[in-house]
PDB file of C-alpha atoms and ligand atoms in Angstrom:
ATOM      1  CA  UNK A 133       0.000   0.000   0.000  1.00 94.00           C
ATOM      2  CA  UNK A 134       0.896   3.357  -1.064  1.00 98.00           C
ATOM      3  CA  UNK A 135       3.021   5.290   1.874  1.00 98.00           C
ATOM      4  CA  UNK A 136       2.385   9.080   2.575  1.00 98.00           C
ATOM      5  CA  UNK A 137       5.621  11.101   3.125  1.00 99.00           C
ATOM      6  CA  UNK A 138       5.169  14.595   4.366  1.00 99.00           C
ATOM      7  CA  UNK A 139       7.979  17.520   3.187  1.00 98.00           C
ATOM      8  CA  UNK A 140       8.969  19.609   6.592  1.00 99.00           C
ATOM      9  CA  UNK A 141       9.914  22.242   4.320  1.00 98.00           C
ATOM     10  CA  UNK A 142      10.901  24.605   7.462  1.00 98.00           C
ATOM     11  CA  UNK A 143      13.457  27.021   8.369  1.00 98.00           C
ATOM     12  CA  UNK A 144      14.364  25.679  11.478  1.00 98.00           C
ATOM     13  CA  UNK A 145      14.145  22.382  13.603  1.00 98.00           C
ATOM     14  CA  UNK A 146      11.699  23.812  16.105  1.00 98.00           C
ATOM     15  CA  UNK A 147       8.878  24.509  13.751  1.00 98.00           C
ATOM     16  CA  UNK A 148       9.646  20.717  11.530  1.00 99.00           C
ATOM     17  CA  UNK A 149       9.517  19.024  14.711  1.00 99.00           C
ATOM     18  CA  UNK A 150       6.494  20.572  16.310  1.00 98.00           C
ATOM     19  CA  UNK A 151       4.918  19.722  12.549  1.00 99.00           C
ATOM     20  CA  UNK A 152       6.152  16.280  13.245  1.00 99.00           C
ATOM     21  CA  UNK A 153       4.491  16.005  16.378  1.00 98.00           C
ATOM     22  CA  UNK A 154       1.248  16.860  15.227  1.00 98.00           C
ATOM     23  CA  UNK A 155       1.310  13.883  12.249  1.00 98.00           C
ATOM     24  CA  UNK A 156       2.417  11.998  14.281  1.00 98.00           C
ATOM     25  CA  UNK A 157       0.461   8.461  14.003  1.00 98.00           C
ATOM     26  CA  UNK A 158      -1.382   9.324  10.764  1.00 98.00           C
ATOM     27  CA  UNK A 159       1.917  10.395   8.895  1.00 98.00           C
ATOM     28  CA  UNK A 160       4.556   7.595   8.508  1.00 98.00           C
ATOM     29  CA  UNK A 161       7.522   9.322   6.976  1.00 99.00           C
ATOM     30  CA  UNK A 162       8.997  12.963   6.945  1.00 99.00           C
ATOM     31  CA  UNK A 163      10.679  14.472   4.270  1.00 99.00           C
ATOM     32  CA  UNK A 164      13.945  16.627   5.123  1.00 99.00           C
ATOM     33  CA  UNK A 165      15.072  18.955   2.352  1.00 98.00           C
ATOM     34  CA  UNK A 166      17.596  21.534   1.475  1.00 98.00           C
ATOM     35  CA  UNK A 167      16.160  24.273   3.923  1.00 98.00           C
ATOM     36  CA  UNK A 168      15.990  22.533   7.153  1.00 99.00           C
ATOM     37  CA  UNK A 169      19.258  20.383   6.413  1.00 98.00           C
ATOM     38  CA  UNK A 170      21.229  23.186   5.805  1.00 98.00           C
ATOM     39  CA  UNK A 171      20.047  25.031   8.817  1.00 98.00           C
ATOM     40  CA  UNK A 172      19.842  22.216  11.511  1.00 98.00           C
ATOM     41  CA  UNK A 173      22.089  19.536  10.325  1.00 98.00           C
ATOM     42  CA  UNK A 174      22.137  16.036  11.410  1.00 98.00           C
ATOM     43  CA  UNK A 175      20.397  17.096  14.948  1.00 98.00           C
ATOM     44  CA  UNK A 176      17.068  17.399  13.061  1.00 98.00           C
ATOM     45  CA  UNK A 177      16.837  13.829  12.025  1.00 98.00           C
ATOM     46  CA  UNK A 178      17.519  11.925  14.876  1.00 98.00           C
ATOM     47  CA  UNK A 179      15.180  14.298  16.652  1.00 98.00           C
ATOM     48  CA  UNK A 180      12.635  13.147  14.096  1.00 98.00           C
ATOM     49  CA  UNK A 181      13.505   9.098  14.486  1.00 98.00           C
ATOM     50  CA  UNK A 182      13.250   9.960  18.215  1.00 98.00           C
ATOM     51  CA  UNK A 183       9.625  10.567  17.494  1.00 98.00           C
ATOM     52  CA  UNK A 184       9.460   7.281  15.466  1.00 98.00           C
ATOM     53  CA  UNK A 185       9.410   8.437  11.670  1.00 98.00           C
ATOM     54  CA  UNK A 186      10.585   7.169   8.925  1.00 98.00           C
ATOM     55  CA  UNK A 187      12.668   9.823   6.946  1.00 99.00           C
ATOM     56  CA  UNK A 188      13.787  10.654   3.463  1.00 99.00           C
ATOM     57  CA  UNK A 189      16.797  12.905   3.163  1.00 99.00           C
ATOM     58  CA  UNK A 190      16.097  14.640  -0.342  1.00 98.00           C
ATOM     59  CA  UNK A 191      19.441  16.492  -0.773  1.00 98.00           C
ATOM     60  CA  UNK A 192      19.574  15.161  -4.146  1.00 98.00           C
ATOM     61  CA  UNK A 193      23.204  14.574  -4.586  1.00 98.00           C
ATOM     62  CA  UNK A 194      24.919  15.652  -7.730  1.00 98.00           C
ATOM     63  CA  UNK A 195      28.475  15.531  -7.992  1.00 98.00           C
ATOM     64  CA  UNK A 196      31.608  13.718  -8.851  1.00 98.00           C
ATOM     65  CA  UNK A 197      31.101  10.073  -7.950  1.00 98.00           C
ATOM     66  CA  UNK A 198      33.823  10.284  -5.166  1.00 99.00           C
ATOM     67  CA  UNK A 199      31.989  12.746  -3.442  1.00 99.00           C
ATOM     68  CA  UNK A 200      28.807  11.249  -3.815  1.00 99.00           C
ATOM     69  CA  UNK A 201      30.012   8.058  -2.382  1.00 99.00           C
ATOM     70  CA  UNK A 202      31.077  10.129   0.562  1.00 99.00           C
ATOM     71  CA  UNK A 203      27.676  11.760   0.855  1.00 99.00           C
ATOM     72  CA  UNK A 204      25.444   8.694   0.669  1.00 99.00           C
ATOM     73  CA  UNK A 205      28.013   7.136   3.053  1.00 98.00           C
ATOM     74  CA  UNK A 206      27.610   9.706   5.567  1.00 98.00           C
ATOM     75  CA  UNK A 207      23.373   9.713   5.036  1.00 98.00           C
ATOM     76  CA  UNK A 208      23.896   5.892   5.696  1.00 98.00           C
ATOM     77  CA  UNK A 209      25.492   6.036   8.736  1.00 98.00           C
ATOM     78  CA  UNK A 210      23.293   8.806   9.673  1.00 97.00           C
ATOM     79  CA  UNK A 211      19.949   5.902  10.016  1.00 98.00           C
ATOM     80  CA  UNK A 212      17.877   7.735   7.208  1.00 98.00           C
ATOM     81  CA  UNK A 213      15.477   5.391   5.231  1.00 98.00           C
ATOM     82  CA  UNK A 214      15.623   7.205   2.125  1.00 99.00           C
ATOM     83  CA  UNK A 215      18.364   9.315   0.048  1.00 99.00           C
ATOM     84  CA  UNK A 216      18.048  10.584  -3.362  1.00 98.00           C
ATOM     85  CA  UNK A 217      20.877  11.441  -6.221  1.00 98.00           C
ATOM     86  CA  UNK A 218      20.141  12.871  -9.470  1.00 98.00           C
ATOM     87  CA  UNK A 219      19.407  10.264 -12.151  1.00 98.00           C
ATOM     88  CA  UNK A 220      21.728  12.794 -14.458  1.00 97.00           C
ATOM     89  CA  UNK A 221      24.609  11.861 -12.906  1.00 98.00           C
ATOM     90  CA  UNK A 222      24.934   8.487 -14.928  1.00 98.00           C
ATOM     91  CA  UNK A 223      26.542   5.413 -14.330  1.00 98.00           C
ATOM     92  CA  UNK A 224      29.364   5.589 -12.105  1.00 98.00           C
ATOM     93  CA  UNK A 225      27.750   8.220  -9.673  1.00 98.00           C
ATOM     94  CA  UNK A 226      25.245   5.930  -9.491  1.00 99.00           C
ATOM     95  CA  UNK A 227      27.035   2.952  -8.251  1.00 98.00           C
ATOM     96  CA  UNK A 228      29.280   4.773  -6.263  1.00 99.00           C
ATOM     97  CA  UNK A 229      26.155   5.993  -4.621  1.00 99.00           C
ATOM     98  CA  UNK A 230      24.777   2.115  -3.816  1.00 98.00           C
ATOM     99  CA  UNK A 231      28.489   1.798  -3.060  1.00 98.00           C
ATOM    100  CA  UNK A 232      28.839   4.387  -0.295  1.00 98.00           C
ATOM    101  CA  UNK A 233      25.184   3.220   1.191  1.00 98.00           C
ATOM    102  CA  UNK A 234      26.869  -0.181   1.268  1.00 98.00           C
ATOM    103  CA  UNK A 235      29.413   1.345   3.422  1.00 98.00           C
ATOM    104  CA  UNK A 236      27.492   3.700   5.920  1.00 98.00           C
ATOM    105  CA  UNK A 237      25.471   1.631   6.914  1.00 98.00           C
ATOM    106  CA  UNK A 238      24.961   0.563  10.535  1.00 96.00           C
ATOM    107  CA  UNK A 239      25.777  -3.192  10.899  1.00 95.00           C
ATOM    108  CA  UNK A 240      22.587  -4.869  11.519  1.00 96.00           C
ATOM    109  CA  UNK A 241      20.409  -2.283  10.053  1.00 97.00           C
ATOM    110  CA  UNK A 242      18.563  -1.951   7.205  1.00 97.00           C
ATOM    111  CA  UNK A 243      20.545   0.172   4.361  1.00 98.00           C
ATOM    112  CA  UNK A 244      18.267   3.178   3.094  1.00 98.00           C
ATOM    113  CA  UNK A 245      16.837   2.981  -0.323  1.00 99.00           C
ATOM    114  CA  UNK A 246      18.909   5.322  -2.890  1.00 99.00           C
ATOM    115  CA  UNK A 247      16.697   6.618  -5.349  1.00 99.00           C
ATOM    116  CA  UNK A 248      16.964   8.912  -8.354  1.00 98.00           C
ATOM    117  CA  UNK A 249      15.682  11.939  -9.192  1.00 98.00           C
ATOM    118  CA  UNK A 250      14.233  11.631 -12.825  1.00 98.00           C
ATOM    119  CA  UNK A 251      12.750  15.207 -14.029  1.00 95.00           C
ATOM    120  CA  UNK A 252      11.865  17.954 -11.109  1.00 95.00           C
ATOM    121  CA  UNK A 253       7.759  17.968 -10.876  1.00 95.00           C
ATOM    122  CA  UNK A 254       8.049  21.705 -11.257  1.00 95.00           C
ATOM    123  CA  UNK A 255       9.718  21.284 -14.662  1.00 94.00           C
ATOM    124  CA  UNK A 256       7.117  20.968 -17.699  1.00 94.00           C
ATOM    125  CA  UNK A 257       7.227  21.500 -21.215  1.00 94.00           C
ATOM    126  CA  UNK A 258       9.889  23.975 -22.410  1.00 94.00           C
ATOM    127  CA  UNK A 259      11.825  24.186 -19.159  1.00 95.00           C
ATOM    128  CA  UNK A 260      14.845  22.276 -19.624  1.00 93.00           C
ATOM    129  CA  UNK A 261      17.217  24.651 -20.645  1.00 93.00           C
ATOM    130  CA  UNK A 262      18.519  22.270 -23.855  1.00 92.00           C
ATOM    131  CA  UNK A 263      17.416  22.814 -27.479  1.00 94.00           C
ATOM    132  CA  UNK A 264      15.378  19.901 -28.781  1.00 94.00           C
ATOM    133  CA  UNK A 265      15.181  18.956 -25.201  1.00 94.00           C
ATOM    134  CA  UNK A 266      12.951  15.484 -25.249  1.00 95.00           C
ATOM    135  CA  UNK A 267       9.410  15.634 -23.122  1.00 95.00           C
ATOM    136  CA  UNK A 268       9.353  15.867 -19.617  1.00 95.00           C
ATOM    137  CA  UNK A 269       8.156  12.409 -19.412  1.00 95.00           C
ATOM    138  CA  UNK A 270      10.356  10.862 -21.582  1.00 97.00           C
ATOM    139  CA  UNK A 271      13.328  12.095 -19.980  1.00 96.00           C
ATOM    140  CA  UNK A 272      12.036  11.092 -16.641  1.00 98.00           C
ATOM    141  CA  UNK A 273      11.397   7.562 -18.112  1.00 98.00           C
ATOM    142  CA  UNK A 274      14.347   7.223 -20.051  1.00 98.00           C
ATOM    143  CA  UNK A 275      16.403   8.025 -16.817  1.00 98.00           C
ATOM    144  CA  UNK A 276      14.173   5.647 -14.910  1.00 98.00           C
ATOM    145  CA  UNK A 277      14.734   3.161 -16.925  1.00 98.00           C
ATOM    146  CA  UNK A 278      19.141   3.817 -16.582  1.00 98.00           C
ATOM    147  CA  UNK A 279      18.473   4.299 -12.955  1.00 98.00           C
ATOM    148  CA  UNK A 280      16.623   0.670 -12.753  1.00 98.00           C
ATOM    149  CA  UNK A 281      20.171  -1.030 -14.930  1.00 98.00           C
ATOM    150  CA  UNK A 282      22.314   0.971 -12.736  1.00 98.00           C
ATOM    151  CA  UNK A 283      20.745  -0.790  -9.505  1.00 98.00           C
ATOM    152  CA  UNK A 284      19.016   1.813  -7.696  1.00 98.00           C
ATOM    153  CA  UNK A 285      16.430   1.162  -5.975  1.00 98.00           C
ATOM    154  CA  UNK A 286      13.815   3.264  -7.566  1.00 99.00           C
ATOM    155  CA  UNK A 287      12.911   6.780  -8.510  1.00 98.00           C
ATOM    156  CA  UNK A 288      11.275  10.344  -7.474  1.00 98.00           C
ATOM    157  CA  UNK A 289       9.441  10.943 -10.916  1.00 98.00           C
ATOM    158  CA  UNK A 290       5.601  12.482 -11.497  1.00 97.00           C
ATOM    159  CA  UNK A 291       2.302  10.861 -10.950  1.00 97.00           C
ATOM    160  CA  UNK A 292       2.016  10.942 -14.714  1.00 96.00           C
ATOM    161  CA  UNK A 293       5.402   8.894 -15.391  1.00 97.00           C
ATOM    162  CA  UNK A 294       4.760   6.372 -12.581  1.00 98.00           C
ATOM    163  CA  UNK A 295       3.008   3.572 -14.240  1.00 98.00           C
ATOM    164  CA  UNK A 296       5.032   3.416 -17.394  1.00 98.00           C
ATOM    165  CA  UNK A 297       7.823   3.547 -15.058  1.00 98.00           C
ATOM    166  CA  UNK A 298       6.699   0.609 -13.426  1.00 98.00           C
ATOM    167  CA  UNK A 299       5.773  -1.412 -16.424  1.00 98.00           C
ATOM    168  CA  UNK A 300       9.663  -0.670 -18.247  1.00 98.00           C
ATOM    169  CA  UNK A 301      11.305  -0.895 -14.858  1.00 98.00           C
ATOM    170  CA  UNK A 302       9.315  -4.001 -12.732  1.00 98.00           C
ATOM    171  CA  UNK A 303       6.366  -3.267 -10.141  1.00 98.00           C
ATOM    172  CA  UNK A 304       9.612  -3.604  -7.073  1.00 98.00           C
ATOM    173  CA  UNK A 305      11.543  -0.762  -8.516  1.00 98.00           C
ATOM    174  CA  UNK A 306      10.312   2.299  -6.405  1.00 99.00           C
ATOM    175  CA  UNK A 307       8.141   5.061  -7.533  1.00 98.00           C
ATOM    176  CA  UNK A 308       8.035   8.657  -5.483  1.00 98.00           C
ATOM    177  CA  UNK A 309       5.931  11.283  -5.899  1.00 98.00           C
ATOM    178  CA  UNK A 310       6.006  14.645  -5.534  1.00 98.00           C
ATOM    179  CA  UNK A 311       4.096  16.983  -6.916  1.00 96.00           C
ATOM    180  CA  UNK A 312       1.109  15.715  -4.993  1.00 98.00           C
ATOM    181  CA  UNK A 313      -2.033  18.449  -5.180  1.00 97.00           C
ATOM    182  CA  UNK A 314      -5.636  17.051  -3.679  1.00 95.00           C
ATOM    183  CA  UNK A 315      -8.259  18.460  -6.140  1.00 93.00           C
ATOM    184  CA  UNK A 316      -8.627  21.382  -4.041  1.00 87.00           C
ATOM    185  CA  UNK A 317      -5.800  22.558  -3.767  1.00 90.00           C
ATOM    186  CA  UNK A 318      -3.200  25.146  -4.928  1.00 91.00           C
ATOM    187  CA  UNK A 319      -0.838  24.316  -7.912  1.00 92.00           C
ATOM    188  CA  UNK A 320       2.078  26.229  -5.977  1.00 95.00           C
ATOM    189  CA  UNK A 321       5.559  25.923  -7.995  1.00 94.00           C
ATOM    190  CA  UNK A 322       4.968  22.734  -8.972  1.00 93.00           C
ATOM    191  CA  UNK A 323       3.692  21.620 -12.540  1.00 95.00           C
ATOM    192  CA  UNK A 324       3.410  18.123 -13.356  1.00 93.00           C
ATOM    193  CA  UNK A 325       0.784  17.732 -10.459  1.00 96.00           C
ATOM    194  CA  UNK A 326      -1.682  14.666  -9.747  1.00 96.00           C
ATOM    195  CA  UNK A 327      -4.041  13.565  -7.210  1.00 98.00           C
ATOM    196  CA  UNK A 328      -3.344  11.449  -4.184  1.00 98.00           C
ATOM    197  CA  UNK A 329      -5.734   9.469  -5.956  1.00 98.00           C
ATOM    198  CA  UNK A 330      -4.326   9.625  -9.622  1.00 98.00           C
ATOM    199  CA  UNK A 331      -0.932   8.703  -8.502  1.00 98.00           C
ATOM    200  CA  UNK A 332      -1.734   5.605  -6.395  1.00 98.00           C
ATOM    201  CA  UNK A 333      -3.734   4.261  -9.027  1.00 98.00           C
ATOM    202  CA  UNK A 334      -0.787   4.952 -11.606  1.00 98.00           C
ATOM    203  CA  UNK A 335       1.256   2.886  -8.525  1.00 98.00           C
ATOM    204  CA  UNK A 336       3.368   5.435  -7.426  1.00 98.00           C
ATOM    205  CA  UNK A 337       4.636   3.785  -3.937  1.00 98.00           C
ATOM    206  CA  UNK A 338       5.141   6.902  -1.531  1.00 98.00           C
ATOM    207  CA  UNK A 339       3.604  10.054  -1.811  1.00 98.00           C
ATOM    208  CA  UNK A 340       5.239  13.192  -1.013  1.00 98.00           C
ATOM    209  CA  UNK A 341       3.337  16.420   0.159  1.00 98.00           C
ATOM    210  CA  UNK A 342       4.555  19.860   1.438  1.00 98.00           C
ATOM    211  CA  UNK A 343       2.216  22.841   1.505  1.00 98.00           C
ATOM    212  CA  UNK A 344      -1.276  21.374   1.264  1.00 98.00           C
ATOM    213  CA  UNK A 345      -0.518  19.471   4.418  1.00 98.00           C
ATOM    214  CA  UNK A 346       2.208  21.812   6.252  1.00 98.00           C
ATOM    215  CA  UNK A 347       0.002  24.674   4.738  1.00 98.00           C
ATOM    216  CA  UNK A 348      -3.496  23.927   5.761  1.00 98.00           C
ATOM    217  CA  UNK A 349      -5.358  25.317   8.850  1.00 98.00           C
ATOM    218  CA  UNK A 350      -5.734  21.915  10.291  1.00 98.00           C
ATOM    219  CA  UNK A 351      -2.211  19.595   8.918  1.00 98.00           C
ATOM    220  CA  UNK A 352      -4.124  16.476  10.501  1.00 98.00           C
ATOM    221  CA  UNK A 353      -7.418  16.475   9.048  1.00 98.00           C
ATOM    222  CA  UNK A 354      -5.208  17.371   5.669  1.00 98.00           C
ATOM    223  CA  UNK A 355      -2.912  14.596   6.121  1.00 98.00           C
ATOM    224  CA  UNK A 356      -5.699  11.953   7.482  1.00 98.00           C
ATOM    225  CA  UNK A 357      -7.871  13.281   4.405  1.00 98.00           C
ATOM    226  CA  UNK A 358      -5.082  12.344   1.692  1.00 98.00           C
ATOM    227  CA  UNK A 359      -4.543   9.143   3.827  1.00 98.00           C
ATOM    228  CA  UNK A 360      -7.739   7.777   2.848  1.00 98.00           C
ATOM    229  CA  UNK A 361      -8.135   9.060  -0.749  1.00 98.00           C
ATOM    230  CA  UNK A 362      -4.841   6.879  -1.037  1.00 98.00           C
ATOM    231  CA  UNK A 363      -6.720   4.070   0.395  1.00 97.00           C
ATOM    232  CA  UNK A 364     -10.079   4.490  -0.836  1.00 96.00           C
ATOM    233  CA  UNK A 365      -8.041   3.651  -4.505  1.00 93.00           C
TER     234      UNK A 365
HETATM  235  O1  LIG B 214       4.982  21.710  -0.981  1.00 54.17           O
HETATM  236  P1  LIG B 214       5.113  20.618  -2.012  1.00 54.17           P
HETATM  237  O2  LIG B 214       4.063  19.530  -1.869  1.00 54.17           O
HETATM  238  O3  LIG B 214       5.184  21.159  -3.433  1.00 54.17           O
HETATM  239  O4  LIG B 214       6.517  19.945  -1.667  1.00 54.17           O
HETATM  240  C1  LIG B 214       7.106  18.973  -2.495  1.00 54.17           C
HETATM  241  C2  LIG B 214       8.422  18.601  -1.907  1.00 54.17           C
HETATM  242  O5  LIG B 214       9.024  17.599  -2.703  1.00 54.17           O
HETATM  243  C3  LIG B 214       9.434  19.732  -1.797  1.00 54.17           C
HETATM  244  O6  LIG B 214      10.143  19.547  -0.581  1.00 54.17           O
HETATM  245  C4  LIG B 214      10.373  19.536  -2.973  1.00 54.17           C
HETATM  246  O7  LIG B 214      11.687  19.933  -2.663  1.00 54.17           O
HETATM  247  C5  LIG B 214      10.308  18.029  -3.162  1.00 54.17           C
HETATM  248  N1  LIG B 214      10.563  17.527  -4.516  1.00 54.17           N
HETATM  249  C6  LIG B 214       9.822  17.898  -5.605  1.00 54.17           C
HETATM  250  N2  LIG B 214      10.105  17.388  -6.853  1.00 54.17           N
HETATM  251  C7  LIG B 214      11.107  16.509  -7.004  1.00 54.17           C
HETATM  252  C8  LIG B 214      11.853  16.101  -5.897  1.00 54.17           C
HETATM  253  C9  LIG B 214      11.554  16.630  -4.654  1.00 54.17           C
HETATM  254  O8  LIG B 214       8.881  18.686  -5.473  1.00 54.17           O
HETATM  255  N3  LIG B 214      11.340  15.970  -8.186  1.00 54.17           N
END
């Protein structure tokens, strides 16, 4: 069943934890980004596996495959469930990125899944800065489909990508989703939107969602709300 991740999109430690805190039990996994990382550092997510989530570090790591060993070594040892690297990066920052998760992580523990980044969900039709630039959702499912050869465990793409993604790449290989807008909701930055609803039946596996949660007047009933439209599907 489809996992909910929530994106604690905050300035400072204080405000993502007290978020935290209020999900807590209806929300399974927290998302910690470039904001709150670079503020808080490491402190942030053990405070958050302290309160018994799950978390995905989404500092989507693009570099020199050295240095993204080193990074996904150091997220490893850190205990997060989840790290992403850009898809873009090819083949051998890819598997020096399974590599250094290999390495990190605690003995006896689970290793976090590495995924790749395909296409941004804010990107759409024109935005890639390359002339001739394939579709949106080609590039995220020709990436997808590299990511799956180069043995990562799955990908962050769009709603609208994730079943052909599954069907090129195997119904294991992961599918997250940002990009997540309920029908009533606002569009934001983001442009290749879906529907909790759309993108579980398309079988995207986890579900990430910022503003119309961390925005709302009442973050549970907004969170419990896209909890069962994922499991009404
Ligand atoms: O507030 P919203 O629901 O748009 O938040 C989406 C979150 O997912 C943000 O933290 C953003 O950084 C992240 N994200 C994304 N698109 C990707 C990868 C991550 O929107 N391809």
């Amino acid at each position: 069943m489809a996992e909910l991740v929530v994106a604690l999109d905050y300035k400072d430690s204080a405000s993502a934890l007290a978020m935290a805190r209020e999900l807590k039990g209806v929300v399974p996994w927290v998302k910690v980004g470039l904001e709150l990382f670079t503020a808080e550092g490491p402190a942030v997510i053990t405070g958050l596996k302290e309160l018994g989530f799950k978390v995905f570090l989404d500092l989507k790591f693009f570099d020199i495959p050295n240095t993204v060993q080193g990074a996904v070594r150091s997220a490893a040892r850190l205990g997060v469930d989840m790290v992403n690297i850009h898809a873009l990066g090819g083949e051998r920052m890819a598997k020096a990125a399974m590599q250094g998760c290999a390495e990190g992580v605690p003995s006896g523990t689970k290793p976090p899944f590495v995924l790749a980044v395909t296409m941004l969900t804010s990107m759409a039709e024109g935005d890639l800065p390359v002339e001739n630039a394939p579709s949106p959702s080609e590039m995220a499912l020709d990436l997808a489909v590299k990511a799956e050869q180069y043995g990562l465990n799955g990908v962050v793409c769009s709603g609208l990508e994730a079943e052909a993604i599954k069907d090129a790449c195997g119904q294991k290989f992961i599918c997250l989703t940002p990009g997540i807008r309920p029908a009533s909701a606002a569009g934001d930055d983001q442009r290749r939107v879906v529907t909790p609803a759309q993108a579980v039946r398309n079988g995207s596996d986890y579900l990430v969602v910022g503003r119309p949660v961390t925005g709302a007047a009442s973050p549970l009933e907004a969170a419990q709300a896209i909890v069962e439209e994922m499991r009404s599907i």
